[in-house]
Coordinates of C-alpha atoms in Angstrom, one line a residue:
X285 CA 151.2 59.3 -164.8
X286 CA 150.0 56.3 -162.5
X287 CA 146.2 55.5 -163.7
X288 CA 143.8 54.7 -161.3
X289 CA 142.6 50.9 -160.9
X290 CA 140.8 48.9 -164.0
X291 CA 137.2 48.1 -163.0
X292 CA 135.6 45.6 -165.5
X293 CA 131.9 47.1 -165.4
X294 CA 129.7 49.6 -167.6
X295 CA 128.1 52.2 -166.0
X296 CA 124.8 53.0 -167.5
X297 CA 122.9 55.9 -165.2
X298 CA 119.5 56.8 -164.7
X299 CA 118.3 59.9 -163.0
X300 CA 115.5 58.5 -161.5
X301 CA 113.8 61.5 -159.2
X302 CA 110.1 61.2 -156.9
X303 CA 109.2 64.6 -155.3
X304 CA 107.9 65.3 -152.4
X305 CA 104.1 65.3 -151.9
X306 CA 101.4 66.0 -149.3
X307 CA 100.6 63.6 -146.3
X308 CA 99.2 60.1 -147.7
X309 CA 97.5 57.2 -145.9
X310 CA 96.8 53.6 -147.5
X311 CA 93.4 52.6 -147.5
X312 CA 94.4 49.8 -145.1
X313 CA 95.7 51.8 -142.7
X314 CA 99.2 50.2 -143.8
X315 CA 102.3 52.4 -145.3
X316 CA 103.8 51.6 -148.4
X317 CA 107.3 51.6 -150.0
X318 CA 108.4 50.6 -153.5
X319 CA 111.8 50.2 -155.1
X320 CA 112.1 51.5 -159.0
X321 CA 112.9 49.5 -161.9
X322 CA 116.3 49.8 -163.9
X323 CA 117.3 47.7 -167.0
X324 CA 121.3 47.8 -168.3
X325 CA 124.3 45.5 -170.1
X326 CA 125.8 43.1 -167.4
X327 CA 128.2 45.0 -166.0
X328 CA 126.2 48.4 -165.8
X329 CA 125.4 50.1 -162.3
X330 CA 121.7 50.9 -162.1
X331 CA 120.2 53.3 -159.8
X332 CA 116.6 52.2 -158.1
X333 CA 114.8 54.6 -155.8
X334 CA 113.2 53.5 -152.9
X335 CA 110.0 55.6 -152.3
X336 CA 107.4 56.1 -149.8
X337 CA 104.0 56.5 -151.6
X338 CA 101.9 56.1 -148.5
X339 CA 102.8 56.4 -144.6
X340 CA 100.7 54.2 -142.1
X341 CA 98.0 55.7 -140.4
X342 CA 99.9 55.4 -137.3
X343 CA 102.6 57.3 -138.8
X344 CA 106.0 56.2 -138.1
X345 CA 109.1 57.4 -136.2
X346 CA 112.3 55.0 -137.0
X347 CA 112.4 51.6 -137.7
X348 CA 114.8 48.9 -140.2
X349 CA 113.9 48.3 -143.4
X350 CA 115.9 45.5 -144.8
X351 CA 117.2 45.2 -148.7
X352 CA 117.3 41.8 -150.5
X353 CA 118.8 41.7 -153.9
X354 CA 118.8 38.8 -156.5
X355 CA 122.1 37.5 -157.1
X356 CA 122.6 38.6 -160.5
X357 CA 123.8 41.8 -158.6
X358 CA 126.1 43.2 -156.5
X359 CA 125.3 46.2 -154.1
X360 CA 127.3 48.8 -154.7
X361 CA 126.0 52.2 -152.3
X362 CA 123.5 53.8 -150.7
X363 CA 122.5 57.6 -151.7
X364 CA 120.6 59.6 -149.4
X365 CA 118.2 61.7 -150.6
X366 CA 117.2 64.3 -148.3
X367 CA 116.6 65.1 -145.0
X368 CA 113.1 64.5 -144.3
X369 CA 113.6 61.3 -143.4
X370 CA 115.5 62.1 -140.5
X371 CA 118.7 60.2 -140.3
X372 CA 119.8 57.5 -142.8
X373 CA 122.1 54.8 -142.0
X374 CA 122.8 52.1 -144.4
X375 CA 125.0 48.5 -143.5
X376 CA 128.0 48.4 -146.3
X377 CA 128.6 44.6 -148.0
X378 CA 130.8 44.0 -145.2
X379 CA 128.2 44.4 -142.2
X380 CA 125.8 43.1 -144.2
X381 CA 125.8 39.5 -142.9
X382 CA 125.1 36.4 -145.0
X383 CA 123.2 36.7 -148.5
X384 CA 122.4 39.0 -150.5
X385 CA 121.2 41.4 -147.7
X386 CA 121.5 44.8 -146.3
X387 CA 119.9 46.9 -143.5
X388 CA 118.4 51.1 -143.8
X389 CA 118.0 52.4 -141.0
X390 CA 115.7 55.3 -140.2
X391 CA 115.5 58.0 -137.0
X392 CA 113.5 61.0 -136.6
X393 CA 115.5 60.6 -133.4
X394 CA 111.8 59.4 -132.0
X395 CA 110.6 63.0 -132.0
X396 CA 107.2 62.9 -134.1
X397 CA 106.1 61.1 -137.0
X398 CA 107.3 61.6 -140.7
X399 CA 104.9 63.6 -142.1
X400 CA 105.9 63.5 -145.7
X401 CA 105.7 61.0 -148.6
X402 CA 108.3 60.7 -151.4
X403 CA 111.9 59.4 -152.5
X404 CA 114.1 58.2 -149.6
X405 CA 116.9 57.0 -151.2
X406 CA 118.6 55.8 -154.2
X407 CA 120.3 52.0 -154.3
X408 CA 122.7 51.5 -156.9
X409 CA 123.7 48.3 -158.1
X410 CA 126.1 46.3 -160.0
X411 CA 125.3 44.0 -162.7
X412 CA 127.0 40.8 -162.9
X413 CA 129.1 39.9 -165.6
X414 CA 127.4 36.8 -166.5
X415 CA 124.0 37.8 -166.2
X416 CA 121.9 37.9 -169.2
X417 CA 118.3 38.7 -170.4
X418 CA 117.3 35.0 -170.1
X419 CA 117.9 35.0 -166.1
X420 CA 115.0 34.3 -164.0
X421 CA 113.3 37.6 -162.7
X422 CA 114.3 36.3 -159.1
X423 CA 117.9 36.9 -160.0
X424 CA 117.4 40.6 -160.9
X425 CA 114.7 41.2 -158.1
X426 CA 115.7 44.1 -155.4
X427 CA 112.6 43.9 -152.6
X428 CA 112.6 45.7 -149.4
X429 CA 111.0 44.6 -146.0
X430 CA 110.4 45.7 -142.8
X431 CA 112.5 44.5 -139.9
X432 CA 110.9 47.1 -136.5
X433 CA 108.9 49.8 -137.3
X434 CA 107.4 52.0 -134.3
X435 CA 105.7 55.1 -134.6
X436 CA 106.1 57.9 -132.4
X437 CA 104.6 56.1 -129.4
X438 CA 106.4 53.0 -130.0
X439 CA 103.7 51.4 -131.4
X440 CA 105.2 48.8 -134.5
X441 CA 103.2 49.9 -137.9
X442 CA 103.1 47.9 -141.3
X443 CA 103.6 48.6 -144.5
X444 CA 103.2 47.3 -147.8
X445 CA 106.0 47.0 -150.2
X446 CA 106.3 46.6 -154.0
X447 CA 109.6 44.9 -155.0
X448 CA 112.1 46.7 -158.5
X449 CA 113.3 44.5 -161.4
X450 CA 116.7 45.2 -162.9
X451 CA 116.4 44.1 -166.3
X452 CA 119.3 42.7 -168.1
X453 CA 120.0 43.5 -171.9
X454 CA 122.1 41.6 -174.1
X455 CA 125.0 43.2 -176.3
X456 CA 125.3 43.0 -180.1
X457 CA 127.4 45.0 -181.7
X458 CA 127.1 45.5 -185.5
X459 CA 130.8 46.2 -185.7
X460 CA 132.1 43.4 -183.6
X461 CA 133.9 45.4 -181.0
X462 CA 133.7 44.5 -177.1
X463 CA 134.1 46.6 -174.2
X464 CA 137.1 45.3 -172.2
X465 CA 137.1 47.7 -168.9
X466 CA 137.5 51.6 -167.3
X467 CA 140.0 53.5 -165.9
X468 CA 140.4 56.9 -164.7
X469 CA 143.4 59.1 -165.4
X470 CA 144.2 62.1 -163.1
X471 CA 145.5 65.0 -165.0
X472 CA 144.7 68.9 -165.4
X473 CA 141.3 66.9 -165.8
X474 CA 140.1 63.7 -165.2
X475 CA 140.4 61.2 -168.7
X476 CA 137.6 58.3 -168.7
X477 CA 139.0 56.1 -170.2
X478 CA 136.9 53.0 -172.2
X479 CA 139.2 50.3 -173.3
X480 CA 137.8 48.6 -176.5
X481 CA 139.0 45.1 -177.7
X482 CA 138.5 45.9 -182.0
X483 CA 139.3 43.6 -184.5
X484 CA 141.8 43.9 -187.3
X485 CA 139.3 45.7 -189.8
X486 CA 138.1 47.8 -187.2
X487 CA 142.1 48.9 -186.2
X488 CA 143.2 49.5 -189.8
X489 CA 140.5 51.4 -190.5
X490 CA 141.4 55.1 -191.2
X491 CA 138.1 57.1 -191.2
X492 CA 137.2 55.4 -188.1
X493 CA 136.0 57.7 -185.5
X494 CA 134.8 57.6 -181.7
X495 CA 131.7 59.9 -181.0
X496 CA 131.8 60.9 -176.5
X497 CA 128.1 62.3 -175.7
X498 CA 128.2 64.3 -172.2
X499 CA 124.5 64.5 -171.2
X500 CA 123.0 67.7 -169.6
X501 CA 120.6 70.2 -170.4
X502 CA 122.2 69.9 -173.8
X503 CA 124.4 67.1 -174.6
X504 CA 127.4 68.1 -175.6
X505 CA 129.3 65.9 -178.3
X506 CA 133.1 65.7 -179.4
X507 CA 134.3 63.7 -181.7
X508 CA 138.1 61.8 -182.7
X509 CA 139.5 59.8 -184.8
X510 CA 139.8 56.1 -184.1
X511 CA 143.3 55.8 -185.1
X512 CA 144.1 58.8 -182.6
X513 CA 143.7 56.3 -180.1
X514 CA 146.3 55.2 -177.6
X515 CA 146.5 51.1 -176.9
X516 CA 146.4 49.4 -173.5
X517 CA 149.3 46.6 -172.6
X518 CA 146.1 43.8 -173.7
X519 CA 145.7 45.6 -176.7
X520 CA 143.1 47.1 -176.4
X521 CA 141.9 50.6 -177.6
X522 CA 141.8 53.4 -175.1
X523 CA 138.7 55.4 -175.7
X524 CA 139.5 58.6 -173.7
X525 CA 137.4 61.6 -172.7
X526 CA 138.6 64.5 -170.8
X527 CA 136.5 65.7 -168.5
X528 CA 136.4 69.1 -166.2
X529 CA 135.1 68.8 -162.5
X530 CA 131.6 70.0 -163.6
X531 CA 130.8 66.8 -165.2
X532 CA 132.6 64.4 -163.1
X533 CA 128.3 63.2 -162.2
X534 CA 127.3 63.6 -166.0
X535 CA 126.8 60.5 -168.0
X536 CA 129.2 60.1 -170.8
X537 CA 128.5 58.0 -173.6
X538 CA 131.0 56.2 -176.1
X539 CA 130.2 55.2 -179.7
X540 CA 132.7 53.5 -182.3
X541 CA 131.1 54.2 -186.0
X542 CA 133.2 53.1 -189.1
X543 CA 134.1 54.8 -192.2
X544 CA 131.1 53.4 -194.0
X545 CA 129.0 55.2 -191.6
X546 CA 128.0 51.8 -189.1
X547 CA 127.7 52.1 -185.4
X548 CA 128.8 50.0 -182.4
X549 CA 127.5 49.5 -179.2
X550 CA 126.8 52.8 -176.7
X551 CA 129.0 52.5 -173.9
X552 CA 127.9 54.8 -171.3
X553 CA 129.7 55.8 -167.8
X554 CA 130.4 58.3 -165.3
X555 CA 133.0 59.7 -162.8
X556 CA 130.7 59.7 -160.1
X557 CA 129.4 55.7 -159.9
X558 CA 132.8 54.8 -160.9
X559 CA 133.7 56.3 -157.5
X560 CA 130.9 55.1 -155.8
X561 CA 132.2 51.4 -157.0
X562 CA 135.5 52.2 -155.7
X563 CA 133.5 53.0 -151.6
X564 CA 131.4 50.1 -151.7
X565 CA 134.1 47.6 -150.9
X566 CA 133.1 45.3 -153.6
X567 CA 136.3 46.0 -155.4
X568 CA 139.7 45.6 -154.4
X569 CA 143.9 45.9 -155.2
X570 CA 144.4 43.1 -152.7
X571 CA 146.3 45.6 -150.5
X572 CA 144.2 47.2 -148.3
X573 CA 146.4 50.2 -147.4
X574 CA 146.2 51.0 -151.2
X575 CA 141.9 50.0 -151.1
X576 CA 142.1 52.7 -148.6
X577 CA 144.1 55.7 -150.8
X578 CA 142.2 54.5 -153.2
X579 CA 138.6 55.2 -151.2
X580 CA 139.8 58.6 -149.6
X581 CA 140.8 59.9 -153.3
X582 CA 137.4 58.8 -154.1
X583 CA 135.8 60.9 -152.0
X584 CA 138.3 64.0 -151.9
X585 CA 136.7 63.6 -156.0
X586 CA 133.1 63.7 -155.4
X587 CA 133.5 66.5 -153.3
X588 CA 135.7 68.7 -155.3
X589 CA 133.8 67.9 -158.5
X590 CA 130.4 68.9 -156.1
X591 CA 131.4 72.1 -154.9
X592 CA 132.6 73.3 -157.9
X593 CA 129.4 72.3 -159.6
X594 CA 127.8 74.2 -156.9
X595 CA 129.9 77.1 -157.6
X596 CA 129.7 77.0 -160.9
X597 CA 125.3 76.9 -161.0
X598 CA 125.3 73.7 -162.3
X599 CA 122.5 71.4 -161.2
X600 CA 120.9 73.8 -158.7
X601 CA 117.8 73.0 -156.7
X602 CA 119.0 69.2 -157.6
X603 CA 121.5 68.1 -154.8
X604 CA 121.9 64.4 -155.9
X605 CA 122.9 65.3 -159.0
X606 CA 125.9 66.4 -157.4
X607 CA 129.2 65.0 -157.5
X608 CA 129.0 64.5 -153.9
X609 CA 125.1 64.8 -153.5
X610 CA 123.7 63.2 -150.7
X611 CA 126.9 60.6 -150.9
X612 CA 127.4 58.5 -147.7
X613 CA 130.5 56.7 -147.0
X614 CA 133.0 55.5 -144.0
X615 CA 131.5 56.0 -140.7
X616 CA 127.9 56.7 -142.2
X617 CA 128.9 60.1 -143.0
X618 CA 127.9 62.4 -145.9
X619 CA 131.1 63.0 -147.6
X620 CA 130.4 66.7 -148.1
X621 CA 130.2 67.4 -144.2
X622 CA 134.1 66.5 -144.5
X623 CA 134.9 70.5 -145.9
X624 CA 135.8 72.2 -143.0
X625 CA 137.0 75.7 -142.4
X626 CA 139.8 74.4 -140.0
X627 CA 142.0 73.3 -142.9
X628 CA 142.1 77.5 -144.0
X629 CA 144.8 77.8 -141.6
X630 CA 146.8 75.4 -143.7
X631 CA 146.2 76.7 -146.7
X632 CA 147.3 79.8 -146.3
X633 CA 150.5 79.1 -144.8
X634 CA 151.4 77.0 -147.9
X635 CA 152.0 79.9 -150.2
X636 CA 156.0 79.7 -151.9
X637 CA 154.7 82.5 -154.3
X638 CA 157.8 84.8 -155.0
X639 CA 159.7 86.6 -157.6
X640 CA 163.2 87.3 -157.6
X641 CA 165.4 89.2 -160.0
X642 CA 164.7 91.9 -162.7
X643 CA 164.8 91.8 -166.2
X644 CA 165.7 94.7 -169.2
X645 CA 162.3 95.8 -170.9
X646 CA 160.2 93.1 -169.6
X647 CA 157.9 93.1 -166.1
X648 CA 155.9 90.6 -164.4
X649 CA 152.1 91.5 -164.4
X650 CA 150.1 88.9 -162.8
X651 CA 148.6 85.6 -162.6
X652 CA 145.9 83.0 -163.1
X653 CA 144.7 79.8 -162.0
X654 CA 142.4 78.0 -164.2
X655 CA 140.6 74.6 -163.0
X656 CA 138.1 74.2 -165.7
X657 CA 138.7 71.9 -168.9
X658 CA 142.1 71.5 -166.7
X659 CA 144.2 72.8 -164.3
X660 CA 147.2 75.6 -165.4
X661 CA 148.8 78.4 -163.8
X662 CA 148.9 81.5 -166.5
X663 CA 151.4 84.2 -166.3
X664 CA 151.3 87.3 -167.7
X665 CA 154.4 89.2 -168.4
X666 CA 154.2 93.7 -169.8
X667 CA 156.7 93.6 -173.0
X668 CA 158.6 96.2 -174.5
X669 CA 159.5 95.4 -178.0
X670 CA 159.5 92.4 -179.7
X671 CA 158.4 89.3 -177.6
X672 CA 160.5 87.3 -179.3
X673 CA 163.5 89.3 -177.4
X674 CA 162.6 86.7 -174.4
X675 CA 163.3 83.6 -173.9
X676 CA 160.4 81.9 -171.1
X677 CA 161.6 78.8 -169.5
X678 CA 159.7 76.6 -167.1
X679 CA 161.9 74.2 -164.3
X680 CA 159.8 71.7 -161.5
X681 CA 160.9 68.9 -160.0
X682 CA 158.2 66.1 -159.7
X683 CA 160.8 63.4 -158.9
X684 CA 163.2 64.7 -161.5
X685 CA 164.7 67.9 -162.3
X686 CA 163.0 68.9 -165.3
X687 CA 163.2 71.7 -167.8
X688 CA 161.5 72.7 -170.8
X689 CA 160.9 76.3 -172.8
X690 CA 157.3 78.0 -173.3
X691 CA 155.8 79.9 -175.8
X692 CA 154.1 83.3 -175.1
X693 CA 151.6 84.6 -176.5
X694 CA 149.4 88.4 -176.5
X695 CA 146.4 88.7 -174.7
X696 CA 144.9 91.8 -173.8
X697 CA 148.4 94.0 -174.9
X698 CA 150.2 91.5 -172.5
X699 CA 152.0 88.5 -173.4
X700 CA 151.3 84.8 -171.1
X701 CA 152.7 81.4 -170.7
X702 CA 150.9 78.4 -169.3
X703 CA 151.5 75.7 -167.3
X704 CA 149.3 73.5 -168.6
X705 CA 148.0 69.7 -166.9
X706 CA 148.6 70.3 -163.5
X707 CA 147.8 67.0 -161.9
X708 CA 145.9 66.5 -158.8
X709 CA 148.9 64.8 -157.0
X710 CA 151.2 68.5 -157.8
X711 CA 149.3 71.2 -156.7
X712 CA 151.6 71.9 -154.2
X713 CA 154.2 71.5 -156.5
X714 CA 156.3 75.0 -157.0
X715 CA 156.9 75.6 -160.7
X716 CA 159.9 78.5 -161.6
X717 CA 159.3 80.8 -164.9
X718 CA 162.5 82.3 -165.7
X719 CA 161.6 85.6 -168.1
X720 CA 164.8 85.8 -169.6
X721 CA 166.4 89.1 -171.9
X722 CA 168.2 87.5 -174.9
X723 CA 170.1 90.5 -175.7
X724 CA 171.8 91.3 -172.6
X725 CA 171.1 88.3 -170.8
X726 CA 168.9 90.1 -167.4
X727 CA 166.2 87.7 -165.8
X728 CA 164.1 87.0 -163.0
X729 CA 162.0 83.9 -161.7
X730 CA 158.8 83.5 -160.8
X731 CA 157.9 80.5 -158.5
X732 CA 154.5 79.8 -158.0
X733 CA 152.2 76.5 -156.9
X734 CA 148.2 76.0 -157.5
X735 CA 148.7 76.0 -153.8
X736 CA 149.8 79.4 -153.5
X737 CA 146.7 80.3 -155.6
X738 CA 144.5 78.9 -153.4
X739 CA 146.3 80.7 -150.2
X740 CA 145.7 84.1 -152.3
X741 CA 141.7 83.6 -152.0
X742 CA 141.1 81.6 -149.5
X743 CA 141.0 84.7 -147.0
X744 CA 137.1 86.6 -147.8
X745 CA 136.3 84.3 -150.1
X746 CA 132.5 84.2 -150.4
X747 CA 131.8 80.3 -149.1
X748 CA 130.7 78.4 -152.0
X749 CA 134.1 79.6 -153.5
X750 CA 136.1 79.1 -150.6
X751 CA 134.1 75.3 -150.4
X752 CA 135.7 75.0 -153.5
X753 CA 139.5 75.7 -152.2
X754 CA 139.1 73.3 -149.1
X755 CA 137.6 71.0 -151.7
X756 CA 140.4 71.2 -153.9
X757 CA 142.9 71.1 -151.2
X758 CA 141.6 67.4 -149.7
X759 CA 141.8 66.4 -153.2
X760 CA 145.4 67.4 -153.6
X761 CA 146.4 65.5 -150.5
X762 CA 144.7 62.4 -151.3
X763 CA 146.3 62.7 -154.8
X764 CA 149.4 63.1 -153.3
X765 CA 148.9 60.2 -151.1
X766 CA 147.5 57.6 -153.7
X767 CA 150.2 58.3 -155.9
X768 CA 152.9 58.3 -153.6
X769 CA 154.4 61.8 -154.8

């Protein structure tokens, strides 16, 4: 399985939130933005809000506000946060011209003033490598000015603004271990993967274990042992988490403690800003046809890992919490606009589901398609006898013919088998169950795809399910495409 591209940062993640609130004016007659504060390990990305506290007594209609950032760090995206500030449109690195510099733009397509005060977006940020806590403030500073800004009868209004520090902590690890880089490993489930450079007494030791802390309402913890490990070609430990499309925005935390109980450094992460990394343009392959795969399975990512979060209940009434929440990328477009209904058509022409033949004393019953810890196909086969009769044999071709026997197993007074892992790149790819008879040798096949699933329940599907699908679907294809199935 091809792994997605090494990025040498830490992400450390703040959910950093300003509601909405009544109609302010400063006393000056002046509005007034301010950008949060952050703090993180070089290499973090930090979130900063950028708030309206006060409007100008003018009020204001549109109008560029323009982003300066310290060079201790690196811009890495623009999240909008809701739409009553009419129309956000942010500059990527590329258009930002010289410096450390980028424009937000703002439209109430000159219709009437803003009338509310509150969070208008979130920045996020990379911190440099070689910054450290010793750096002037200057070289951690994000400050925002204004660059035009007209009211509704064109009139230019001021505003006040308070600049956001990014402080930079140092690491010190009591166990001597250093976090090398990420990667991402598509699956049945996403792996984040944490690679670790450990010394020798650190490697050999036995009760050694990794602690993974998934925040939410309640964190959820899961433990391994450090010797379960796998090893990178530098070395390097591969501290892996598996994670379903729920959490792909969830913050993930990674914490080496030895057998006498000590504790490394928290290493902390998510899906979601290493995919934001990925858009901004700051990192690159050094081809850009792969740079673009690469992007486009980004965001086919986000949104499948949003919409099922949707669908699922999981951080309602909180949409940039989302996987794809309020994302913008390539054109100035919020990624989740990209699920359309047109590609329904598609998927439910894509459907190779069949069986063929019969068997002695064994019938096929059904199936299931599950896309939660990770993706399988379950079948579910009516016995006579003893199960142990059969013989079940899976055969795919991913590249080469390959063959292997599964073990059933009773559920519900049926037996199943599972297809377990299903990775993003084959969900179009058919997989054949033979349900074999050992006595008298009788069998049948059942070929089946995720695919073929998802052309099942696509028709009717209530929408936030049938989101889900088209979701799903984009995500296959750019799969497919980045890994060059």
């Amino acid at each position: 399985m091809k792994t997605v591209k090494q990025i040498f940062v830490t992400l450390l993640v703040f959910s950093l939130l300003v509601c909405s609130v009544p109609f302010a004016v400063s006393a000056a007659g002046e509005g007034a933005i301010s950008v949060g504060n952050a703090s993180g390990y070089a290499g973090d990305v930090v979130a900063l809000p950028v708030t309206l506290t006060a409007l100008p007594e003018a009020g204001f209609v549109s109008g560029t506000f323009v982003v300066n950032y310290g060079e201790n760090l690196e811009y890495v995206n623009t999240v909008q946060y809701g739409t009553n500030y009419g129309t956000l449109i942010f500059a990527k690195p590329s258009e930002a011209g010289a410096g450390n510099s980028f424009n937000l733009v703002y439209s109430n397509n000159l219709v009437s003033n803003f009338e509310y005060t509150g969070q208008m977006c979130t920045l996020y940020f990379r911190i440099k490598s070689g910054a450290t806590s010793g750096d002037a403030a200057a070289k951690n500073t994000v400050s925002v000015s204004a660059d035009g800004i007209y009211n509704e009868d064109l009139d230019p209004v001021s505003f006040n603004f308070t600049s956001g520090v990014v402080t930079v902590a140092d690491r010190s690890s009591a166990l001597g271990e250093s976090l090398y880089g990420h990667s991402l490993t598509l699956d049945g489930a996403i792996a984040l993967n944490f690679h670790v450079s450990v010394g020798a007494t650190l490697s050999s030791d036995e009760d050694a274990t990794v602690i993974y802390t998934i925040n939410g309402t309640e964190d959820l913890t899961v433990e391994e042992m450090l010797s379960e490990c796998r090893t990178d070609a530098n070395g390097n430990l591969i501290l892996s988490c598996r994670l379903p499309a729920t959490m792909w925005s969830r913050t993930v935390s990674a914490q080496i403690v030895n057998g006498n109980g000590d504790k490394g450094d928290i290493y902390s992460y998510s899906v979601k800003n290493y995919a934001l990394y990925m858009l901004s343009g700051n990192y690159t392959t050094g081809d850009s046809a792969e740079d673009e795969k690469l992007k486009e399975l980004c965001v086919a990512l986000l949104n499948y890992g949003g919409y099922a979060q949707n669908y699922f209940g999981y951080f309602n009434g909180s949409t940039e919490d989302l996987a794809n929440g309020n994302v913008v990328s390539g054109d100035n477009k919020l990624i989740s606009k990209l699920v359309k209904s047109s590609y329904d058509a598609t998927i439910k022409t894509d459907d190779i589901a069949s069986v063929n033949g019969a068997a002695t004393g064994i019938t096929y019953y059904g199936v299931n398609v599950s896309a939660d810890a990770a993706t399988a196909i379950t079948h579910y086969f009516a016995v006579e006898g003893n199960v142990a009769d059969y013989t079940f044999t899976l055969s795919y071709n991913d590249g080469a013919e390959k063959t292997s026997e599964l073990e059933a197993f009773e559920t519900d007074g049926k037996y199943a088998v599972i297809i377990p892992d299903i990775a993003a790149a084959y969900i179009d790819l058919p997989y054949t169950v033979t349900a074999k008879n050992n006595s008298d040798g009788t069998e049948f096949t059942v070929v089946y795809s995720v695919r073929s699933y998802m052309a099942h329940n696509i028709e009717g599907a209530p929408t936030a399910f049938a989101n889900v699908i088209r979701a799903m679907y984009l995500y296959g294809e750019a799969a497919n495409s980045y890994f060059g199935k």
